[in-house]
């Protein structure tokens, strides 16, 4: 199933609650929350306390993308603040399997991400432990960057590995997604589309979400 996940990184943080409500009413399927520690990526965003506050205002599925070093240290905190899906970066630790198992034990949905230059095959041994994989389609750290087409190779490789292994795993793409690139990514096999600037920067969020979903639907065959 195709799902659209607005990323709050592109919203007006002075009105965070209203912005979340806006995309919820506009038909968002998930809410994408980018956590950055200034170490794994050269930017700092927000942490569990902010997520906890918006949890009280929203019924959306919270898709928490951890761009932090050694994420195992914080799984209990993010599970407690109301995350539903927790994504860790393959490159951020050496104990990925253990951290993914900790996410599952906390009752949350485990997911793992790769940066654009990381080859997709590294994720093969982790597929039994995840429900989603996230292929970064820009370098993580900042919103508003340009989609990197070469990352579609990873999406295609992962879709083949998932099909061959008989797994039920979503493929999420994140960075530079709008209606055109949503179609490119869905054609390669992605079914969860994160979009920050193309939704929060649009005059009509509902229309932006619909356009991303519809163009992905047309191209998705996996
Ligand atoms: C980047 C973040 C993205 C970002 C996407 O590190 O992971 O979720 O918010 O923003 P856009 O859609 O503007 O590229
Ligand atoms: Zn993200």
PDB file of C-alpha atoms and ligand atoms in Angstrom:
ATOM      1  CA  UNK A   1       0.000   0.000   0.000  1.00  0.00           C
ATOM      2  CA  UNK A   2       1.232   3.487  -0.866  1.00  0.00           C
ATOM      3  CA  UNK A   3       1.552   5.816   2.137  1.00  0.00           C
ATOM      4  CA  UNK A   4       2.591   9.464   2.399  1.00  0.00           C
ATOM      5  CA  UNK A   5       4.546  10.731   5.410  1.00  0.00           C
ATOM      6  CA  UNK A   6       4.904  14.516   5.785  1.00  0.00           C
ATOM      7  CA  UNK A   7       8.173  15.444   7.521  1.00  0.00           C
ATOM      8  CA  UNK A   8       7.713  18.103  10.195  1.00  0.00           C
ATOM      9  CA  UNK A   9      11.282  19.282   9.628  1.00  0.00           C
ATOM     10  CA  UNK A  10       9.832  21.600   6.979  1.00  0.00           C
ATOM     11  CA  UNK A  11       7.000  22.988   9.116  1.00  0.00           C
ATOM     12  CA  UNK A  12       6.725  26.269  11.002  1.00  0.00           C
ATOM     13  CA  UNK A  13       8.048  25.177  14.426  1.00  0.00           C
ATOM     14  CA  UNK A  14       6.510  28.188  16.137  1.00  0.00           C
ATOM     15  CA  UNK A  15       3.123  26.574  15.328  1.00  0.00           C
ATOM     16  CA  UNK A  16       4.084  22.900  15.562  1.00  0.00           C
ATOM     17  CA  UNK A  17       0.737  21.657  16.923  1.00  0.00           C
ATOM     18  CA  UNK A  18      -1.286  23.415  14.222  1.00  0.00           C
ATOM     19  CA  UNK A  19       1.050  22.231  11.479  1.00  0.00           C
ATOM     20  CA  UNK A  20       0.644  18.609  12.585  1.00  0.00           C
ATOM     21  CA  UNK A  21      -3.126  19.040  12.722  1.00  0.00           C
ATOM     22  CA  UNK A  22      -3.046  20.543   9.241  1.00  0.00           C
ATOM     23  CA  UNK A  23      -1.347  17.531   7.620  1.00  0.00           C
ATOM     24  CA  UNK A  24      -3.457  15.106   9.637  1.00  0.00           C
ATOM     25  CA  UNK A  25      -6.626  16.732   8.254  1.00  0.00           C
ATOM     26  CA  UNK A  26      -5.027  16.867   4.802  1.00  0.00           C
ATOM     27  CA  UNK A  27      -4.831  13.069   4.674  1.00  0.00           C
ATOM     28  CA  UNK A  28      -1.304  12.183   5.840  1.00  0.00           C
ATOM     29  CA  UNK A  29      -0.848   8.452   6.468  1.00  0.00           C
ATOM     30  CA  UNK A  30       2.149   8.805   8.806  1.00  0.00           C
ATOM     31  CA  UNK A  31       3.944  11.693  10.499  1.00  0.00           C
ATOM     32  CA  UNK A  32       7.696  11.633   9.829  1.00  0.00           C
ATOM     33  CA  UNK A  33       9.814  12.947  12.711  1.00  0.00           C
ATOM     34  CA  UNK A  34      13.501  13.605  12.051  1.00  0.00           C
ATOM     35  CA  UNK A  35      15.693  13.363  15.138  1.00  0.00           C
ATOM     36  CA  UNK A  36      19.238  14.736  14.621  1.00  0.00           C
ATOM     37  CA  UNK A  37      22.041  14.850  17.174  1.00  0.00           C
ATOM     38  CA  UNK A  38      24.681  17.056  15.535  1.00  0.00           C
ATOM     39  CA  UNK A  39      27.026  14.032  15.490  1.00  0.00           C
ATOM     40  CA  UNK A  40      25.654  11.478  13.049  1.00  0.00           C
ATOM     41  CA  UNK A  41      24.520  14.401  10.895  1.00  0.00           C
ATOM     42  CA  UNK A  42      25.728  18.014  10.960  1.00  0.00           C
ATOM     43  CA  UNK A  43      22.415  19.393  12.251  1.00  0.00           C
ATOM     44  CA  UNK A  44      20.371  19.301  15.456  1.00  0.00           C
ATOM     45  CA  UNK A  45      16.579  19.054  15.442  1.00  0.00           C
ATOM     46  CA  UNK A  46      14.458  17.835  18.373  1.00  0.00           C
ATOM     47  CA  UNK A  47      14.162  14.910  20.736  1.00  0.00           C
ATOM     48  CA  UNK A  48      11.679  12.779  22.677  1.00  0.00           C
ATOM     49  CA  UNK A  49      10.116  15.610  24.704  1.00  0.00           C
ATOM     50  CA  UNK A  50       8.932  17.406  21.582  1.00  0.00           C
ATOM     51  CA  UNK A  51       7.550  14.127  20.189  1.00  0.00           C
ATOM     52  CA  UNK A  52       5.734  13.517  23.487  1.00  0.00           C
ATOM     53  CA  UNK A  53       4.012  16.915  23.261  1.00  0.00           C
ATOM     54  CA  UNK A  54       2.715  16.360  19.747  1.00  0.00           C
ATOM     55  CA  UNK A  55       1.690  12.793  20.622  1.00  0.00           C
ATOM     56  CA  UNK A  56      -0.989  14.329  22.852  1.00  0.00           C
ATOM     57  CA  UNK A  57      -2.437  16.214  19.874  1.00  0.00           C
ATOM     58  CA  UNK A  58      -2.263  13.656  17.078  1.00  0.00           C
ATOM     59  CA  UNK A  59      -3.599  10.202  16.285  1.00  0.00           C
ATOM     60  CA  UNK A  60      -1.260   9.713  13.309  1.00  0.00           C
ATOM     61  CA  UNK A  61       1.250   6.877  13.136  1.00  0.00           C
ATOM     62  CA  UNK A  62       4.542   8.424  14.286  1.00  0.00           C
ATOM     63  CA  UNK A  63       7.435   7.467  12.015  1.00  0.00           C
ATOM     64  CA  UNK A  64      10.552   8.416  13.979  1.00  0.00           C
ATOM     65  CA  UNK A  65      13.764   8.655  11.939  1.00  0.00           C
ATOM     66  CA  UNK A  66      16.756   8.553  14.270  1.00  0.00           C
ATOM     67  CA  UNK A  67      19.809  10.246  12.770  1.00  0.00           C
ATOM     68  CA  UNK A  68      21.827   9.809  15.951  1.00  0.00           C
ATOM     69  CA  UNK A  69      25.056   8.014  16.927  1.00  0.00           C
ATOM     70  CA  UNK A  70      24.652   4.761  18.845  1.00  0.00           C
ATOM     71  CA  UNK A  71      20.826   4.793  18.835  1.00  0.00           C
ATOM     72  CA  UNK A  72      20.619   1.801  21.190  1.00  0.00           C
ATOM     73  CA  UNK A  73      21.119   4.252  24.070  1.00  0.00           C
ATOM     74  CA  UNK A  74      17.780   5.933  23.379  1.00  0.00           C
ATOM     75  CA  UNK A  75      15.318   3.241  22.253  1.00  0.00           C
ATOM     76  CA  UNK A  76      13.491   3.156  25.601  1.00  0.00           C
ATOM     77  CA  UNK A  77      13.088   6.957  25.536  1.00  0.00           C
ATOM     78  CA  UNK A  78      11.729   7.040  21.982  1.00  0.00           C
ATOM     79  CA  UNK A  79       9.423   4.098  22.636  1.00  0.00           C
ATOM     80  CA  UNK A  80       8.031   5.904  25.686  1.00  0.00           C
ATOM     81  CA  UNK A  81       7.428   9.214  23.911  1.00  0.00           C
ATOM     82  CA  UNK A  82       4.885   7.778  21.497  1.00  0.00           C
ATOM     83  CA  UNK A  83       6.848   6.617  18.459  1.00  0.00           C
ATOM     84  CA  UNK A  84       5.187   3.858  16.427  1.00  0.00           C
ATOM     85  CA  UNK A  85       7.877   3.128  13.861  1.00  0.00           C
ATOM     86  CA  UNK A  86      11.526   3.627  14.893  1.00  0.00           C
ATOM     87  CA  UNK A  87      14.165   3.797  12.149  1.00  0.00           C
ATOM     88  CA  UNK A  88      17.855   3.562  12.980  1.00  0.00           C
ATOM     89  CA  UNK A  89      20.715   4.145  10.559  1.00  0.00           C
ATOM     90  CA  UNK A  90      22.824   1.190   9.500  1.00  0.00           C
ATOM     91  CA  UNK A  91      25.890   3.482   9.643  1.00  0.00           C
ATOM     92  CA  UNK A  92      25.194   4.763  13.166  1.00  0.00           C
ATOM     93  CA  UNK A  93      26.168   1.666  15.189  1.00  0.00           C
ATOM     94  CA  UNK A  94      27.711  -1.830  15.068  1.00  0.00           C
ATOM     95  CA  UNK A  95      24.897  -3.631  16.876  1.00  0.00           C
ATOM     96  CA  UNK A  96      22.047  -3.016  14.428  1.00  0.00           C
ATOM     97  CA  UNK A  97      20.385  -6.392  14.987  1.00  0.00           C
ATOM     98  CA  UNK A  98      20.373  -5.967  18.752  1.00  0.00           C
ATOM     99  CA  UNK A  99      18.908  -2.449  18.499  1.00  0.00           C
ATOM    100  CA  UNK A 100      16.210  -3.603  16.053  1.00  0.00           C
ATOM    101  CA  UNK A 101      15.302  -6.405  18.457  1.00  0.00           C
ATOM    102  CA  UNK A 102      15.100  -3.872  21.304  1.00  0.00           C
ATOM    103  CA  UNK A 103      12.671  -1.764  19.216  1.00  0.00           C
ATOM    104  CA  UNK A 104      10.494  -4.832  18.645  1.00  0.00           C
ATOM    105  CA  UNK A 105      10.621  -5.817  22.322  1.00  0.00           C
ATOM    106  CA  UNK A 106       9.453  -2.302  23.202  1.00  0.00           C
ATOM    107  CA  UNK A 107       6.339  -2.988  21.088  1.00  0.00           C
ATOM    108  CA  UNK A 108       7.396  -0.684  18.234  1.00  0.00           C
ATOM    109  CA  UNK A 109       7.940  -1.291  14.521  1.00  0.00           C
ATOM    110  CA  UNK A 110      11.654  -1.746  13.698  1.00  0.00           C
ATOM    111  CA  UNK A 111      13.128  -0.142  10.597  1.00  0.00           C
ATOM    112  CA  UNK A 112      16.652   0.443   9.273  1.00  0.00           C
ATOM    113  CA  UNK A 113      17.997   3.093   6.914  1.00  0.00           C
ATOM    114  CA  UNK A 114      20.938   3.527   4.558  1.00  0.00           C
ATOM    115  CA  UNK A 115      22.581   6.734   3.377  1.00  0.00           C
ATOM    116  CA  UNK A 116      22.870   7.225  -0.415  1.00  0.00           C
ATOM    117  CA  UNK A 117      26.418   5.814  -0.638  1.00  0.00           C
ATOM    118  CA  UNK A 118      25.819   2.697   1.474  1.00  0.00           C
ATOM    119  CA  UNK A 119      25.234  -0.400  -0.681  1.00  0.00           C
ATOM    120  CA  UNK A 120      21.830  -2.020  -0.229  1.00  0.00           C
ATOM    121  CA  UNK A 121      23.241  -5.538   0.210  1.00  0.00           C
ATOM    122  CA  UNK A 122      24.430  -4.663   3.750  1.00  0.00           C
ATOM    123  CA  UNK A 123      20.783  -4.793   4.821  1.00  0.00           C
ATOM    124  CA  UNK A 124      20.177  -8.375   3.670  1.00  0.00           C
ATOM    125  CA  UNK A 125      21.076 -10.027   7.017  1.00  0.00           C
ATOM    126  CA  UNK A 126      18.808  -7.541   8.826  1.00  0.00           C
ATOM    127  CA  UNK A 127      15.657  -8.169   6.770  1.00  0.00           C
ATOM    128  CA  UNK A 128      14.276 -10.800   9.189  1.00  0.00           C
ATOM    129  CA  UNK A 129      14.317  -8.156  11.955  1.00  0.00           C
ATOM    130  CA  UNK A 130      12.564  -5.217  10.247  1.00  0.00           C
ATOM    131  CA  UNK A 131       9.146  -4.218   8.913  1.00  0.00           C
ATOM    132  CA  UNK A 132      10.485  -1.272   6.914  1.00  0.00           C
ATOM    133  CA  UNK A 133      13.708  -0.157   5.233  1.00  0.00           C
ATOM    134  CA  UNK A 134      14.424   3.504   4.522  1.00  0.00           C
ATOM    135  CA  UNK A 135      16.527   4.466   1.538  1.00  0.00           C
ATOM    136  CA  UNK A 136      17.777   8.039   1.919  1.00  0.00           C
ATOM    137  CA  UNK A 137      17.377   9.820  -1.394  1.00  0.00           C
ATOM    138  CA  UNK A 138      19.472  12.787  -0.185  1.00  0.00           C
ATOM    139  CA  UNK A 139      22.351  13.028   2.312  1.00  0.00           C
ATOM    140  CA  UNK A 140      20.652  13.023   5.720  1.00  0.00           C
ATOM    141  CA  UNK A 141      20.758  16.209   7.784  1.00  0.00           C
ATOM    142  CA  UNK A 142      18.729  18.836   5.982  1.00  0.00           C
ATOM    143  CA  UNK A 143      15.385  19.294   4.279  1.00  0.00           C
ATOM    144  CA  UNK A 144      14.934  20.922   0.895  1.00  0.00           C
ATOM    145  CA  UNK A 145      17.697  19.062  -0.972  1.00  0.00           C
ATOM    146  CA  UNK A 146      17.593  17.594  -4.465  1.00  0.00           C
ATOM    147  CA  UNK A 147      16.614  13.943  -4.962  1.00  0.00           C
ATOM    148  CA  UNK A 148      19.594  11.728  -5.936  1.00  0.00           C
ATOM    149  CA  UNK A 149      18.423   9.437  -8.803  1.00  0.00           C
ATOM    150  CA  UNK A 150      21.284   6.917  -8.266  1.00  0.00           C
ATOM    151  CA  UNK A 151      19.638   5.845  -4.996  1.00  0.00           C
ATOM    152  CA  UNK A 152      16.937   4.089  -7.043  1.00  0.00           C
ATOM    153  CA  UNK A 153      19.439   1.283  -7.598  1.00  0.00           C
ATOM    154  CA  UNK A 154      19.229   0.543  -3.854  1.00  0.00           C
ATOM    155  CA  UNK A 155      15.430   0.641  -3.914  1.00  0.00           C
ATOM    156  CA  UNK A 156      15.376  -1.861  -6.793  1.00  0.00           C
ATOM    157  CA  UNK A 157      17.919  -4.150  -5.085  1.00  0.00           C
ATOM    158  CA  UNK A 158      15.965  -4.082  -1.824  1.00  0.00           C
ATOM    159  CA  UNK A 159      12.645  -4.741  -3.559  1.00  0.00           C
ATOM    160  CA  UNK A 160      14.184  -7.827  -5.253  1.00  0.00           C
ATOM    161  CA  UNK A 161      15.702  -9.071  -1.976  1.00  0.00           C
ATOM    162  CA  UNK A 162      12.376  -8.596  -0.173  1.00  0.00           C
ATOM    163  CA  UNK A 163      10.404 -10.398  -2.878  1.00  0.00           C
ATOM    164  CA  UNK A 164      12.964 -13.212  -3.151  1.00  0.00           C
ATOM    165  CA  UNK A 165      12.959 -13.709   0.615  1.00  0.00           C
ATOM    166  CA  UNK A 166       9.144 -13.615   0.846  1.00  0.00           C
ATOM    167  CA  UNK A 167       9.256 -10.787   3.417  1.00  0.00           C
ATOM    168  CA  UNK A 168       6.515  -8.276   4.153  1.00  0.00           C
ATOM    169  CA  UNK A 169       8.642  -5.119   4.359  1.00  0.00           C
ATOM    170  CA  UNK A 170       7.812  -1.559   3.328  1.00  0.00           C
ATOM    171  CA  UNK A 171      10.369   0.505   1.435  1.00  0.00           C
ATOM    172  CA  UNK A 172      10.441   4.159   2.433  1.00  0.00           C
ATOM    173  CA  UNK A 173      12.223   6.942   0.556  1.00  0.00           C
ATOM    174  CA  UNK A 174      13.180  10.255   2.144  1.00  0.00           C
ATOM    175  CA  UNK A 175      14.564  13.445   0.646  1.00  0.00           C
ATOM    176  CA  UNK A 176      13.586  15.559  -2.345  1.00  0.00           C
ATOM    177  CA  UNK A 177      10.247  13.777  -2.797  1.00  0.00           C
ATOM    178  CA  UNK A 178       7.478  15.566  -4.712  1.00  0.00           C
ATOM    179  CA  UNK A 179       4.978  14.273  -7.235  1.00  0.00           C
ATOM    180  CA  UNK A 180       7.599  13.616  -9.968  1.00  0.00           C
ATOM    181  CA  UNK A 181      10.190  11.886  -7.794  1.00  0.00           C
ATOM    182  CA  UNK A 182       7.429   9.982  -5.952  1.00  0.00           C
ATOM    183  CA  UNK A 183       6.602   8.346  -9.253  1.00  0.00           C
ATOM    184  CA  UNK A 184      10.283   7.508  -9.935  1.00  0.00           C
ATOM    185  CA  UNK A 185      10.673   6.001  -6.452  1.00  0.00           C
ATOM    186  CA  UNK A 186       7.434   4.010  -6.615  1.00  0.00           C
ATOM    187  CA  UNK A 187       8.409   2.628 -10.005  1.00  0.00           C
ATOM    188  CA  UNK A 188      11.647   1.363  -8.433  1.00  0.00           C
ATOM    189  CA  UNK A 189       9.627  -0.319  -5.653  1.00  0.00           C
ATOM    190  CA  UNK A 190       9.199   2.230  -2.842  1.00  0.00           C
ATOM    191  CA  UNK A 191       5.767   2.436  -1.184  1.00  0.00           C
ATOM    192  CA  UNK A 192       6.245   4.905   1.714  1.00  0.00           C
ATOM    193  CA  UNK A 193       7.039   8.452   0.628  1.00  0.00           C
ATOM    194  CA  UNK A 194       8.425  11.040   3.032  1.00  0.00           C
ATOM    195  CA  UNK A 195       7.993  14.643   1.944  1.00  0.00           C
ATOM    196  CA  UNK A 196       8.862  17.802   3.855  1.00  0.00           C
ATOM    197  CA  UNK A 197       9.155  20.925   1.721  1.00  0.00           C
ATOM    198  CA  UNK A 198       6.845  19.716  -1.055  1.00  0.00           C
ATOM    199  CA  UNK A 199       3.999  19.375   1.486  1.00  0.00           C
ATOM    200  CA  UNK A 200       4.631  22.087   4.118  1.00  0.00           C
ATOM    201  CA  UNK A 201       5.837  24.505   1.435  1.00  0.00           C
ATOM    202  CA  UNK A 202       2.762  23.962  -0.740  1.00  0.00           C
ATOM    203  CA  UNK A 203      -0.172  26.394  -0.688  1.00  0.00           C
ATOM    204  CA  UNK A 204      -2.545  23.422  -0.343  1.00  0.00           C
ATOM    205  CA  UNK A 205      -1.205  20.513   1.751  1.00  0.00           C
ATOM    206  CA  UNK A 206      -4.140  18.252   0.935  1.00  0.00           C
ATOM    207  CA  UNK A 207      -3.555  18.633  -2.764  1.00  0.00           C
ATOM    208  CA  UNK A 208       0.215  18.085  -2.365  1.00  0.00           C
ATOM    209  CA  UNK A 209      -0.367  14.850  -0.414  1.00  0.00           C
ATOM    210  CA  UNK A 210      -2.933  13.601  -2.953  1.00  0.00           C
ATOM    211  CA  UNK A 211      -0.671  14.354  -5.889  1.00  0.00           C
ATOM    212  CA  UNK A 212       2.255  12.474  -4.325  1.00  0.00           C
ATOM    213  CA  UNK A 213       0.028   9.499  -3.473  1.00  0.00           C
ATOM    214  CA  UNK A 214      -1.667   9.365  -6.874  1.00  0.00           C
ATOM    215  CA  UNK A 215       1.524   9.663  -8.898  1.00  0.00           C
ATOM    216  CA  UNK A 216       3.162   6.938  -6.783  1.00  0.00           C
ATOM    217  CA  UNK A 217       0.107   4.678  -7.148  1.00  0.00           C
ATOM    218  CA  UNK A 218       0.262   4.916 -10.921  1.00  0.00           C
ATOM    219  CA  UNK A 219       3.894   3.786 -11.005  1.00  0.00           C
ATOM    220  CA  UNK A 220       3.961   1.181  -8.229  1.00  0.00           C
ATOM    221  CA  UNK A 221       3.813  -2.413  -9.409  1.00  0.00           C
ATOM    222  CA  UNK A 222       5.639  -4.360  -6.668  1.00  0.00           C
TER     223      UNK A 222
HETATM  224  C1  LIG B   1      16.617  14.735   5.926  1.00  0.00           C
HETATM  225  C2  LIG B   1      15.357  14.216   6.551  1.00  0.00           C
HETATM  226  C3  LIG B   1      14.145  14.322   5.709  1.00  0.00           C
HETATM  227  C4  LIG B   1      13.766  15.709   5.304  1.00  0.00           C
HETATM  228  C5  LIG B   1      13.088  15.647   3.958  1.00  0.00           C
HETATM  229  O1  LIG B   1      17.707  14.312   6.677  1.00  0.00           O
HETATM  230  O2  LIG B   1      15.503  12.848   6.892  1.00  0.00           O
HETATM  231  O3  LIG B   1      13.046  13.662   6.318  1.00  0.00           O
HETATM  232  O4  LIG B   1      12.915  16.347   6.205  1.00  0.00           O
HETATM  233  O5  LIG B   1      12.839  16.927   3.527  1.00  0.00           O
HETATM  234  P1  LIG B   1      12.502  17.279   2.013  1.00  0.00           P
HETATM  235  O6  LIG B   1      11.253  16.518   1.656  1.00  0.00           O
HETATM  236  O7  LIG B   1      12.305  18.735   2.055  1.00  0.00           O
HETATM  237  O8  LIG B   1      13.665  16.844   1.172  1.00  0.00           O
HETATM  238 ZN1  LIG B   2      13.758  11.684   7.569  1.00  0.00          ZN
END
